[in-house]
Coordinates of C-alpha atoms in Angstrom, one line a residue:
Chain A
X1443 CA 266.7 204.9 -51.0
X1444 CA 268.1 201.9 -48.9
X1445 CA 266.3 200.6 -45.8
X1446 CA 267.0 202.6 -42.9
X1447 CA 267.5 199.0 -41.1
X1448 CA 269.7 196.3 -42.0
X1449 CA 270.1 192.7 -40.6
X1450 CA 273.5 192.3 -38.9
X1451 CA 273.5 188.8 -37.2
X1452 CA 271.0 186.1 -35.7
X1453 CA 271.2 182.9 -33.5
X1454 CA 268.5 180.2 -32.7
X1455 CA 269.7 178.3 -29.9
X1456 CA 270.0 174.7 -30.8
X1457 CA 270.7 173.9 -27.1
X1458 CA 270.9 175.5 -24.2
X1459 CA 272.9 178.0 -23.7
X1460 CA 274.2 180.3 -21.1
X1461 CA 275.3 183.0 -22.9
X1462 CA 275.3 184.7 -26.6
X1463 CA 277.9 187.2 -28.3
X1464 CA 278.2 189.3 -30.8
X1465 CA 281.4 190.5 -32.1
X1466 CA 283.3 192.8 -35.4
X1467 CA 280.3 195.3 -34.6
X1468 CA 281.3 198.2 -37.3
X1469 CA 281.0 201.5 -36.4
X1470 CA 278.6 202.1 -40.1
X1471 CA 275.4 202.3 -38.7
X1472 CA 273.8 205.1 -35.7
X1473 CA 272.0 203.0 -33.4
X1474 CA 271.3 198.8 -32.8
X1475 CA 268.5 197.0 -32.2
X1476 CA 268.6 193.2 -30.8
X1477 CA 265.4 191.5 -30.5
X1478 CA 265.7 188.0 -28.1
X1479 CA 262.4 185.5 -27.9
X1480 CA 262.4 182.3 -25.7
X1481 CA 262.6 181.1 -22.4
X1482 CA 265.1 180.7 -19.9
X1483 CA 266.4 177.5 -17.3
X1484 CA 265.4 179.7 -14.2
X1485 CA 263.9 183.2 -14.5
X1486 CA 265.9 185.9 -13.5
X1487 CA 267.8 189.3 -15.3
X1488 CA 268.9 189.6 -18.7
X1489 CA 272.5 190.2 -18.5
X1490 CA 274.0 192.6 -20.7
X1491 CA 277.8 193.5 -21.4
X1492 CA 279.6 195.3 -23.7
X1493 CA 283.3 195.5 -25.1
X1494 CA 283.6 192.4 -22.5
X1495 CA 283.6 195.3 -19.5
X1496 CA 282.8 193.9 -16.2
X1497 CA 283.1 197.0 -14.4
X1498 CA 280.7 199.0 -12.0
X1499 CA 279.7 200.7 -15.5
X1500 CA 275.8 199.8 -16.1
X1501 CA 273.5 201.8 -14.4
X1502 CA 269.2 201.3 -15.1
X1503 CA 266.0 202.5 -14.2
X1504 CA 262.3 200.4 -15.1
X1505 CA 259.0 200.6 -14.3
X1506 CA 257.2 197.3 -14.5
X1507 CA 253.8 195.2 -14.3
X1508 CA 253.3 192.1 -12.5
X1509 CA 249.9 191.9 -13.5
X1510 CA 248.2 193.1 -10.1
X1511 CA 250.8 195.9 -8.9
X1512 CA 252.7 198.6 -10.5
X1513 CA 256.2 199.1 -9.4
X1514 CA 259.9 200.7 -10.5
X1515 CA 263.1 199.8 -9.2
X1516 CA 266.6 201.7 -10.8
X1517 CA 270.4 200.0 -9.9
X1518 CA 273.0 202.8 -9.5
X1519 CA 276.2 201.9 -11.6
X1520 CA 277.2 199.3 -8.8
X1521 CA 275.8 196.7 -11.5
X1522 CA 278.6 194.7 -13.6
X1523 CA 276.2 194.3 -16.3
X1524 CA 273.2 195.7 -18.1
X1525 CA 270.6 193.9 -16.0
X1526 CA 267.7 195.8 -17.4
X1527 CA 265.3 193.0 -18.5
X1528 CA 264.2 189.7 -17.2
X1529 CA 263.3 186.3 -18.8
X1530 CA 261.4 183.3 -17.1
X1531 CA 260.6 179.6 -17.8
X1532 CA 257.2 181.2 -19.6
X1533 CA 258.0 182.6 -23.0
X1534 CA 258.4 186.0 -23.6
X1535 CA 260.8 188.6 -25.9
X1536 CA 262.7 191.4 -25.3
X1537 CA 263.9 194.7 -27.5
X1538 CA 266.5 196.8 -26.8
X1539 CA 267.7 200.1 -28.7
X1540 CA 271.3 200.4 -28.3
X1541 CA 271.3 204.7 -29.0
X1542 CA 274.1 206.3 -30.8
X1543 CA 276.3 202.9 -30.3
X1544 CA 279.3 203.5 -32.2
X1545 CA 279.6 207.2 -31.0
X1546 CA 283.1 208.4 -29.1
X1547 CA 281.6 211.3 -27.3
X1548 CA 279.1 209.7 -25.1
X1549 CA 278.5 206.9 -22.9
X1550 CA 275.5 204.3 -24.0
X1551 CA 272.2 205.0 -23.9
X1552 CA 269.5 202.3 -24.3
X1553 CA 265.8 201.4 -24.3
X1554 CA 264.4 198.7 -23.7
X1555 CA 261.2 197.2 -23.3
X1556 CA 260.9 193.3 -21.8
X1557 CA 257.5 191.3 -22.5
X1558 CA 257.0 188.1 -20.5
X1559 CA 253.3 187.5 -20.4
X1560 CA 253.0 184.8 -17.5
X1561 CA 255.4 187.1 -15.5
X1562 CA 255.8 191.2 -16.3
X1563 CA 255.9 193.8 -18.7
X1564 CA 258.7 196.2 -18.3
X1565 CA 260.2 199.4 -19.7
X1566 CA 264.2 200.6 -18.8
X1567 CA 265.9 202.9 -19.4
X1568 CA 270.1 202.1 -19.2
X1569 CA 273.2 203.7 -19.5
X1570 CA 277.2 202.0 -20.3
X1571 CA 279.4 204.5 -18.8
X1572 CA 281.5 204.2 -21.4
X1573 CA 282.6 206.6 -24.4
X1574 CA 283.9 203.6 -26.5
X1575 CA 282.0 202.9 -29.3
X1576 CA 280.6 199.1 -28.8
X1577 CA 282.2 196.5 -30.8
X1578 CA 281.0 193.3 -29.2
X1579 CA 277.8 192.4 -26.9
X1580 CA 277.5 189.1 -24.3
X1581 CA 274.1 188.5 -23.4
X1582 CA 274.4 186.2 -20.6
X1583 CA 271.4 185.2 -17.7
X1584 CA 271.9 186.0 -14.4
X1585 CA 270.0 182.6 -13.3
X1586 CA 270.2 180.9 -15.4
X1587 CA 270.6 179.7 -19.0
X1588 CA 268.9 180.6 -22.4
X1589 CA 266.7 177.3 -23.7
X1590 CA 267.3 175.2 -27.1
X1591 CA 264.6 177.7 -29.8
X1592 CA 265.4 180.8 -28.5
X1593 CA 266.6 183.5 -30.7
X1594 CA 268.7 186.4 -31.3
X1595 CA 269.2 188.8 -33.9
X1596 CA 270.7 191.8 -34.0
X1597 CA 270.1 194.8 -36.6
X1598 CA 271.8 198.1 -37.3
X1599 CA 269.9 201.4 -37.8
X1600 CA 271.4 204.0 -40.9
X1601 CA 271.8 207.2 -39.7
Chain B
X87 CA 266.1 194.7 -47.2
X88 CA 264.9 193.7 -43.3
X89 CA 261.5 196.0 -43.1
X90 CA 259.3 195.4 -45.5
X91 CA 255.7 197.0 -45.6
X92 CA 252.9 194.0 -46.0
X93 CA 249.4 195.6 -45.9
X94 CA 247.4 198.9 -45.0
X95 CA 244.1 199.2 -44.2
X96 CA 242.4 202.7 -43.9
X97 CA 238.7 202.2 -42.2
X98 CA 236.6 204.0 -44.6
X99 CA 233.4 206.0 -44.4
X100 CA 230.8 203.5 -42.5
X101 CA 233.4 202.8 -40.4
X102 CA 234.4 198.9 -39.2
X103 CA 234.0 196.4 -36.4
X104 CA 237.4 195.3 -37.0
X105 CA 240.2 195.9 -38.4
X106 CA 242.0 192.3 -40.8
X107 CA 245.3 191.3 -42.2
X108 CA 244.5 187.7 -43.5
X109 CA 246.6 185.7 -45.3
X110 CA 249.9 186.6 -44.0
X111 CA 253.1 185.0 -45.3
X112 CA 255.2 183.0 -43.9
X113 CA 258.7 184.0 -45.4
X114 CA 259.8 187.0 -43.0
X115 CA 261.3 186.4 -39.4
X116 CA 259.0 189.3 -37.6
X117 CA 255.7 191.2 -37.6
X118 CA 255.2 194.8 -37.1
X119 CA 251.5 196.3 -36.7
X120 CA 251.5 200.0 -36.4
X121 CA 247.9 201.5 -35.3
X122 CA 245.9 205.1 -35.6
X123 CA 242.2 203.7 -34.1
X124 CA 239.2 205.5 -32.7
X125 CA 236.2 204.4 -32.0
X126 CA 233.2 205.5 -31.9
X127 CA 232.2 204.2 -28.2
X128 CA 231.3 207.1 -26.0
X129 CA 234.5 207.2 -23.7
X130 CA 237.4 209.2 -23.6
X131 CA 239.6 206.1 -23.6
X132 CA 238.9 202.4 -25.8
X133 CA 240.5 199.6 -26.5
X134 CA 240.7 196.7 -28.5
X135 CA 241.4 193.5 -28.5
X136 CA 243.7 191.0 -30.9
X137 CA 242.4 188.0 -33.1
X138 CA 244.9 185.5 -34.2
X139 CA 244.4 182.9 -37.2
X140 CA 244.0 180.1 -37.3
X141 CA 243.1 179.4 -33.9
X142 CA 240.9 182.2 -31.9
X143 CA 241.7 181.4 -28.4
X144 CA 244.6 180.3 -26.0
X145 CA 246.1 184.0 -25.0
X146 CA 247.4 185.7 -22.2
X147 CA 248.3 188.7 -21.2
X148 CA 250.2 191.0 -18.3
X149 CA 250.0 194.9 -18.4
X150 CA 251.2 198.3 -17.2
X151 CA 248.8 201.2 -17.3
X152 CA 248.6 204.9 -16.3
X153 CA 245.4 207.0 -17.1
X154 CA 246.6 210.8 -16.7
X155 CA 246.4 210.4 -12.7
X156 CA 246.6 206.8 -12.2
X157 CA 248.7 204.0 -12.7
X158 CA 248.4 199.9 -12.2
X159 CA 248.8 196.5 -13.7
X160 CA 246.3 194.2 -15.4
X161 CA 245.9 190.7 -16.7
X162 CA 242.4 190.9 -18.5
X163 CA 241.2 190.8 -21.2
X164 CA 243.2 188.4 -21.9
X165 CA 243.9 189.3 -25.5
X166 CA 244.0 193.4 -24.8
X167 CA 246.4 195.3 -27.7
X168 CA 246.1 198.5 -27.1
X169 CA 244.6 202.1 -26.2
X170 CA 242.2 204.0 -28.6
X171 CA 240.1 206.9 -28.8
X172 CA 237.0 207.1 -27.9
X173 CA 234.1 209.4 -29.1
X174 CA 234.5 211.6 -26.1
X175 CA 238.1 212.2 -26.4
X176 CA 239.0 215.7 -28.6
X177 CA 237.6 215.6 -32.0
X178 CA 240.0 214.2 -35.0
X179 CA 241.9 212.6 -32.0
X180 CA 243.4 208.6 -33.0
X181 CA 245.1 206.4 -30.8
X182 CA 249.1 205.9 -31.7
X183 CA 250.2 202.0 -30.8
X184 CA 252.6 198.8 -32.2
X185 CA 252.0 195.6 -31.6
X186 CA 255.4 193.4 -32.5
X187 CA 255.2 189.9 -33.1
X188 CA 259.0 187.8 -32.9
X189 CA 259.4 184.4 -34.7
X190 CA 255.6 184.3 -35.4
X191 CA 255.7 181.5 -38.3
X192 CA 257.7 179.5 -36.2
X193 CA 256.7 176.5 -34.1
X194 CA 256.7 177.5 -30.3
X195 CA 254.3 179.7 -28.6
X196 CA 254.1 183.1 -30.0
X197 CA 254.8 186.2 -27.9
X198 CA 254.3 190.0 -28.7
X199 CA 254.6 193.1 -27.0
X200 CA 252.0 196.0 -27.3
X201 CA 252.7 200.1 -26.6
X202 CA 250.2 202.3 -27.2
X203 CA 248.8 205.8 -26.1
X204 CA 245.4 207.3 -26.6
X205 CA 245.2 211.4 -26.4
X206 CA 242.8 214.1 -25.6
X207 CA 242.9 217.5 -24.3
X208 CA 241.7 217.0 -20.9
X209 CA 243.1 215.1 -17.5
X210 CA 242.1 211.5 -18.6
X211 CA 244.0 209.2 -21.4
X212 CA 245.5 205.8 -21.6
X213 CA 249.2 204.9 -21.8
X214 CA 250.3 201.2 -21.9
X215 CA 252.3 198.9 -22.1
X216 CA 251.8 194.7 -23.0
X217 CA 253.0 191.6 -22.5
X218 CA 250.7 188.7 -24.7
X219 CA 251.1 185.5 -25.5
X220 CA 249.3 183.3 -27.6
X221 CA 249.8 179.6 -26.5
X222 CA 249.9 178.1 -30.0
X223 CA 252.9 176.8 -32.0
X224 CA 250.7 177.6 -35.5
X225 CA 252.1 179.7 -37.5
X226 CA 250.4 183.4 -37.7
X227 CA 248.5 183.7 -41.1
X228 CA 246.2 186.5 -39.5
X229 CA 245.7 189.2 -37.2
X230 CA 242.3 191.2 -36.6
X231 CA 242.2 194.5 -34.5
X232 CA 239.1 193.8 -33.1
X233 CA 236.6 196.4 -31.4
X234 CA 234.9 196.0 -27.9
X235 CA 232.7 198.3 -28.2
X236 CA 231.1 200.2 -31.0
X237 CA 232.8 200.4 -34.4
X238 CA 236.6 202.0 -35.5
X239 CA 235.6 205.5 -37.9
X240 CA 236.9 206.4 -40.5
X241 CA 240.7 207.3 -40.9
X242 CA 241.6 204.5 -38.4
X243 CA 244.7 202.6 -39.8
X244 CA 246.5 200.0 -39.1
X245 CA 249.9 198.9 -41.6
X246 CA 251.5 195.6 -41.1
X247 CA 255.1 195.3 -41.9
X248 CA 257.6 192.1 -42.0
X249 CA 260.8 192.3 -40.6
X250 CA 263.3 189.8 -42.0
X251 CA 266.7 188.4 -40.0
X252 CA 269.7 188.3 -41.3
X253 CA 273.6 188.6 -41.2
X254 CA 275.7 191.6 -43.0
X255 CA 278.5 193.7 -42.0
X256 CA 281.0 191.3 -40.8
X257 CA 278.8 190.5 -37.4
X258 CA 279.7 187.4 -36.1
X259 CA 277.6 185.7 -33.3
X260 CA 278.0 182.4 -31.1
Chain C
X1140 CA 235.7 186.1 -30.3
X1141 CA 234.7 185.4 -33.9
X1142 CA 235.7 187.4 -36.9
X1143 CA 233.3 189.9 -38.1
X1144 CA 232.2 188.6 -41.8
X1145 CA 234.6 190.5 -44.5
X1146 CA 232.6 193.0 -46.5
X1147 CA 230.2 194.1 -43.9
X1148 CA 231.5 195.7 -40.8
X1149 CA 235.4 194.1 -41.4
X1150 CA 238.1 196.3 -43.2
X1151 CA 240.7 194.3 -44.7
X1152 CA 244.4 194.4 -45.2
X1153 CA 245.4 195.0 -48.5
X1154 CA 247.9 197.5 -50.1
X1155 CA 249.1 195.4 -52.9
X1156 CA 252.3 193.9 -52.9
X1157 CA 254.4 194.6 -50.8
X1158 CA 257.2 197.7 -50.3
X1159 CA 260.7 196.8 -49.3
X1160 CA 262.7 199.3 -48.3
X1161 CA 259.8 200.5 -46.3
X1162 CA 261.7 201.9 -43.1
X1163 CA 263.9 205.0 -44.3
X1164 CA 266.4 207.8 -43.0
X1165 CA 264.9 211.2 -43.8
X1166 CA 267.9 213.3 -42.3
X1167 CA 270.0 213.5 -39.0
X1168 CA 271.6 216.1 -37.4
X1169 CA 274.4 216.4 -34.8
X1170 CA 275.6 219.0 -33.0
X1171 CA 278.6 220.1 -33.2
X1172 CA 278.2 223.1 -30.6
X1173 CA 275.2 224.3 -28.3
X1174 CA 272.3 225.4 -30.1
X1175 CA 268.9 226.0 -28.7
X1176 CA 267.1 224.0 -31.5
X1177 CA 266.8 221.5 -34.1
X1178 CA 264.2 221.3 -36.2
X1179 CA 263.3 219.7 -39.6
X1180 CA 261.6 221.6 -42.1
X1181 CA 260.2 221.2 -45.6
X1182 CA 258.3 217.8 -44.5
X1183 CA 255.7 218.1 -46.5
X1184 CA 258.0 217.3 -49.6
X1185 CA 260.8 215.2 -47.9
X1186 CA 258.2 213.2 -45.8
X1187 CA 255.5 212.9 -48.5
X1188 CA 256.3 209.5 -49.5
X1189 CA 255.8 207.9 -45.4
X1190 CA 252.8 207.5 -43.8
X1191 CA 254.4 207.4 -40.0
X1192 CA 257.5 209.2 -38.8
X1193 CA 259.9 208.2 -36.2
X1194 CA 262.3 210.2 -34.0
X1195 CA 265.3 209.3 -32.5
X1196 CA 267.5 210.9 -30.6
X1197 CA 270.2 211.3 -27.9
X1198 CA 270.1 214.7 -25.9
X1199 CA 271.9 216.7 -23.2
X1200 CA 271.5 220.4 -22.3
X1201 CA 273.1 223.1 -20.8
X1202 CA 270.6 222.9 -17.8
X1203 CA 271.9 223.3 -14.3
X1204 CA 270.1 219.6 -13.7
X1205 CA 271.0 216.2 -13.8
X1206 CA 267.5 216.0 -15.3
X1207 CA 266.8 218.2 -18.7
X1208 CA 263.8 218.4 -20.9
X1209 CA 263.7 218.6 -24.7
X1210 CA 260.4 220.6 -26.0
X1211 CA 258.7 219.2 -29.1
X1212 CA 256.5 221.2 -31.4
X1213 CA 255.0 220.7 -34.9
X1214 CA 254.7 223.4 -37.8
X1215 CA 256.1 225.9 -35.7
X1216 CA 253.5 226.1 -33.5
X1217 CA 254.0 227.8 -29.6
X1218 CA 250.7 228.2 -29.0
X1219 CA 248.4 226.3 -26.5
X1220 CA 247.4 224.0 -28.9
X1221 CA 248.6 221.0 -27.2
X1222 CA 248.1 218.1 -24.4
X1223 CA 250.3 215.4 -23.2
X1224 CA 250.2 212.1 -21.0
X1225 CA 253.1 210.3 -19.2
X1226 CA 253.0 207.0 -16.8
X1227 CA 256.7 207.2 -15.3
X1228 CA 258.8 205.2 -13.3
X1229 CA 260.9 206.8 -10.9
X1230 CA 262.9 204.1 -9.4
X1231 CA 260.6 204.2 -6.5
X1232 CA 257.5 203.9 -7.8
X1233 CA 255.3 204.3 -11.0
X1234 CA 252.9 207.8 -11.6
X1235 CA 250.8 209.0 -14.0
X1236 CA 250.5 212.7 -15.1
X1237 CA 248.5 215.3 -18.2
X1238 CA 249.2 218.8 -18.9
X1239 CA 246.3 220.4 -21.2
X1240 CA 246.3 223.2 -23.5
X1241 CA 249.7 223.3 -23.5
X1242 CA 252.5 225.0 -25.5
X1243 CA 254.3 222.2 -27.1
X1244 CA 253.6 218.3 -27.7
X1245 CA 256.1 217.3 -25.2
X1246 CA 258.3 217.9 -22.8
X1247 CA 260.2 214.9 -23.1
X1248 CA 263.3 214.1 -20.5
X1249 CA 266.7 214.7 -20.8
X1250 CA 270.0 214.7 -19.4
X1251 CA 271.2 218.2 -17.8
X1252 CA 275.1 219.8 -17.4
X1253 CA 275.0 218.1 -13.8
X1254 CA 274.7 215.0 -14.6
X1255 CA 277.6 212.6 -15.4
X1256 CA 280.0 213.9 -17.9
X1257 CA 279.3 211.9 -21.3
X1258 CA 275.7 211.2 -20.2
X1259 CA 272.6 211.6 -22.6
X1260 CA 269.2 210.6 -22.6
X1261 CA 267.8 208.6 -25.5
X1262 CA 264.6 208.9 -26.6
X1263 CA 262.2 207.3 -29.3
X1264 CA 259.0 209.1 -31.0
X1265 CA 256.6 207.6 -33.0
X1266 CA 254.4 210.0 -34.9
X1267 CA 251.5 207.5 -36.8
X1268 CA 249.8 208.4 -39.7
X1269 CA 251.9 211.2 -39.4
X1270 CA 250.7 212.9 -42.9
X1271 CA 247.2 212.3 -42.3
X1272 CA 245.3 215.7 -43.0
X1273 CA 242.0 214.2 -41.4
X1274 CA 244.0 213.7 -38.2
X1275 CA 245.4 216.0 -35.3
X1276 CA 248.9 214.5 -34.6
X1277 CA 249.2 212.1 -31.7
X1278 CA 253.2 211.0 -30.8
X1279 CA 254.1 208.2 -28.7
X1280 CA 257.7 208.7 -27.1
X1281 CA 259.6 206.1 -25.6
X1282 CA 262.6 207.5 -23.3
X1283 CA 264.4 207.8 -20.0
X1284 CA 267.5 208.6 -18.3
X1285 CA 270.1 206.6 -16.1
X1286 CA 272.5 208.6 -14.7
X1287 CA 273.6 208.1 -11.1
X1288 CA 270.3 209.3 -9.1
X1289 CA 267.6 210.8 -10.7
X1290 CA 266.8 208.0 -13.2
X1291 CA 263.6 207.7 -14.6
X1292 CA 261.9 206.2 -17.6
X1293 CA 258.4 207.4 -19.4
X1294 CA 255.9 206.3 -22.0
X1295 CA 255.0 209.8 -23.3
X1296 CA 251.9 210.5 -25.2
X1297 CA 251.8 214.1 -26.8
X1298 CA 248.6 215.6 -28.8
X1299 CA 248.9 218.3 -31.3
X1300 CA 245.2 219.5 -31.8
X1301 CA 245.5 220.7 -35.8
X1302 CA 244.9 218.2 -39.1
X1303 CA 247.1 220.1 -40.8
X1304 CA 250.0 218.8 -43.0
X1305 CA 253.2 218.5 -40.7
X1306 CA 255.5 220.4 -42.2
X1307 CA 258.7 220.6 -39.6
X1308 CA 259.3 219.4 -35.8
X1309 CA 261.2 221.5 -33.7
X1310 CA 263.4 219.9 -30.9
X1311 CA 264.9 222.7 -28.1
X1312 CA 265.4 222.8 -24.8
X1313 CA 263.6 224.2 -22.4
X1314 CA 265.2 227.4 -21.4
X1315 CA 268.5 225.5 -22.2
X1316 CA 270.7 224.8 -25.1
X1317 CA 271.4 221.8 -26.9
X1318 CA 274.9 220.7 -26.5
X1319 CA 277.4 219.3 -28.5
X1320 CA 276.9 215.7 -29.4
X1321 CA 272.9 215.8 -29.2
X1322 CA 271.6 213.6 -32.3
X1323 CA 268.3 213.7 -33.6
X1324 CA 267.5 211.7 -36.5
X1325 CA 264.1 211.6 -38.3
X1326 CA 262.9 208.4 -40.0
X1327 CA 260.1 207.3 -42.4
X1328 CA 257.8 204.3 -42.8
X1329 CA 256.0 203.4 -45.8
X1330 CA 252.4 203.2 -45.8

């Protein structure tokens, strides 16, 4: 029986950068997972779009540690990206589950979970109001850009 | 093939301080520790702590917790994994955590990211989330689940699995 | 902290050499119309082979809610023969929350017929040592929802108090059907 999860692309920065895409996405597999480790120029959100749309069309919800205080915050679709995670000067990595990606009946569901240890741990939840399936993803900073060493790879989950 | 399982390690009948992958390979991209622990300290909720190789020290860490009824955010110790089980939680009851470790033969710092849960039939039990860091551009060759208190039984498990980058499909990326 | 000596009070990773292939699909199911459950049977042969099991899914219901729940249970069981944990954030603010002796492992969120047409609610669940006859089952579930108001997202923990062998997990809703679309997909890992 194949592996349920299969490597579809990966980048390690060999400068900075200020943003990373990845395009041709098939519709084969059920769900994605992209896994980013590094450091950023100046902390601030992970910036998410997909199928290039810069719309009102993101919306997110996270709960989040800053190491002496428990808090949540949630954006209400008047984002024009995916802001649902958050990378500093410190290291740190981030996963996100891209859910039923290539489907035509929903909009976009995803998990995430955002580790910086000199900064937060944070959980979201997000949704791409959007029922095309995604065929390209931009991760850009919303501060600022994405440090030489810092990687990105992308996998695709059989279903 | 991009998940590949490495090691298993079931504790066995006179239980264990620790729990050891050693000599891990450098030739996959990821790690991927997947944990059942209890322990035989008398508390409803335990925890352990992580030992890297080959150098024990340099960590950091920032959490989010909730125990049934509260919640908060935390920062030691420093090299906190995850929840167990304790001997007071309901019988035959194990912890459920990962602990994923990005890029971790490569040459910068290394983080990882911890969720677990611990359970029990009663008001009280750990749920939490991780942040760690372990300020050391060594590559990881080995990773202990390490006690605090009291020993893991028997039946706590831990499997260790590689994950391996890679490009397929016709996935371009700049 | 130093490293307890191997042999004594250590236990050591081993397995032999090592399994590729080691993350696998066990079966999915969509729906293609309402249905008030999904559940995946026969386990103890098709999930023999994996030592943990993971869930995933996308759910709506027929709910009069933006908000919906999805109701978990193993082996068939609907007696109060389980408990559950959640730390949750709301948007606002961050809680924590048990139910004991409960009737099913969890009542994880979901997305309800009020909510935004096309929206579901994702959710991951991690069942370890799944197949383990010495343990009761423990699930960790990962999930949330992001409509427009009532968003929230949970770490779930969910206790099943029996060592039997799991043999199926039910998905329904709770008092609600499934709707079309809802994907649950069940995954094993190699031990």
């Amino acid at each position: 029986m194949a592996n349920a999860m299969v490597a579809l692309a990966n980048i390690t920065l060999g400068s900075t950068a200020a943003t990373v895409t990845f395009s041709s996405i098939p519709a084969t597999y059920r769900d994605l997972r992209l896994v980013i480790n590094g450091t950023v120029t100046t902390g601030g959100n992970i910036f998410i779009r997909f199928n290039g749309d810069s719309g009102s069309n993101y919306t997110y919800v996270q709960a989040y540690g800053t190491g002496s205080s428990a808090a949540s915050s949630t954006s209400s679709g008047s984002e024009t990206a995916d802001a649902s995670g958050v990378f500093y000067t410190n290291p740190g990595m981030a996963t996100y589950d891209f859910l039923d990606y290539s489907a035509t009946d929903k909009h976009k569901s995803s998990l995430n979970r955002c580790s910086v240890a000199g900064n937060l741990v944070i959980m979201n939840a997000a949704r791409w109001a959007s029922t095309s399936a995604i065929t390209s993803i931009v991760v850009s900073h919303g501060s600022g850009s994405y440090t030489s060493g810092t990687t990105f790879s992308l996998y695709g989950v059989i279903s | 093939m991009s998940l590949t399982k490495l090691a298993e390690v079931t504790v066995g009948a006179g239980g264990a301080a620790s729990i050891d992958f050693t000599s891990i390979p450098g030739t996959y991209t990821d790690l991927l520790v997947v944990h059942s622990i209890r322990s035989n300290q008398a508390t409803v909720s335990a925890y352990a702590t992580l030992t890297i190789t080959p150098i024990s020290s340099t960590y950091s860490m920032r959490g989010l917790y909730g125990t049934g009824s509260g919640v908060g955010s935390f920062t030691t110790p420093v090299n906190y994994i995850g929840e167990l089980t304790g001997a007071n939680a309901t019988a035959s009851t194990f912890g459920n955590g990962q602990i994923y470790f990005p890029n971790y033969a490569g040459s910068t710092y290394k983080s990882y990211s911890t969720d677990s849960v611990g359970e029990s039939n009663g008001s009280a039990a750990n749920q939490s989330l991780t942040a760690g860091l372990w300020s050391t551009t060594s590559a990881i060759t080995g990773i202990s689940i390490v006690s605090t208190s009291g020993t893991f039984v028997q039946y706590s498990s831990a499997t260790l699995y590689g994950i391996t980058k890679g490009s397929s499909g016709g996935v371009t990326v700049s | 902290m130093g490293l307890i000596p191997l042999g004594f009070w250590a236990a050591s990773g081993a397995g032999g050499a090592p399994t590729s292939a080691a993350y696998e699909l066990i079966s999915t199911t969509v729906l293609g119309s309402a249905a008030a459950s999904v559940t995946f049977s026969g386990l103890g042969t098709s999930a023999a082979a994996y030592k943990h099991l993971q869930l995933r899914y996308v759910v709506r219901d027929s709910g009069a809610n933006i908000w919906g729940q999805v109701v978990v249970r193993l082996n068939g069981d609907s007696g109060a023969n389980y408990a559950g944990h959640t730390l949750r954030g709301g948007g606002s603010s961050v809680t924590s929350s048990a139910g004991t002796s409960t009737t099913s492992l969890a009542i994880a969120t979901g997305t309800g017929n009020s909510a935004p047409s096309g929206a579901f609610t994702g959710g991951i669940i991690d069942i370890v040592d799944a197949m383990s006859s010495s343990k009761n089952k423990v699930a960790r579930i990962l999930t949330g929802r992001a409509t427009s108001g009532d968003n929230e997202i949970l770490l779930q923990s969910g206790l099943w108090m029996n060592t039997a062998t799991l043999t199926s997990i039910s998905l329904a809703g709770n008092g609600t059907n499934l709707l079309t679309g809802s994907r649950f997909s069940l995954y094993g890992l190699k031990g």
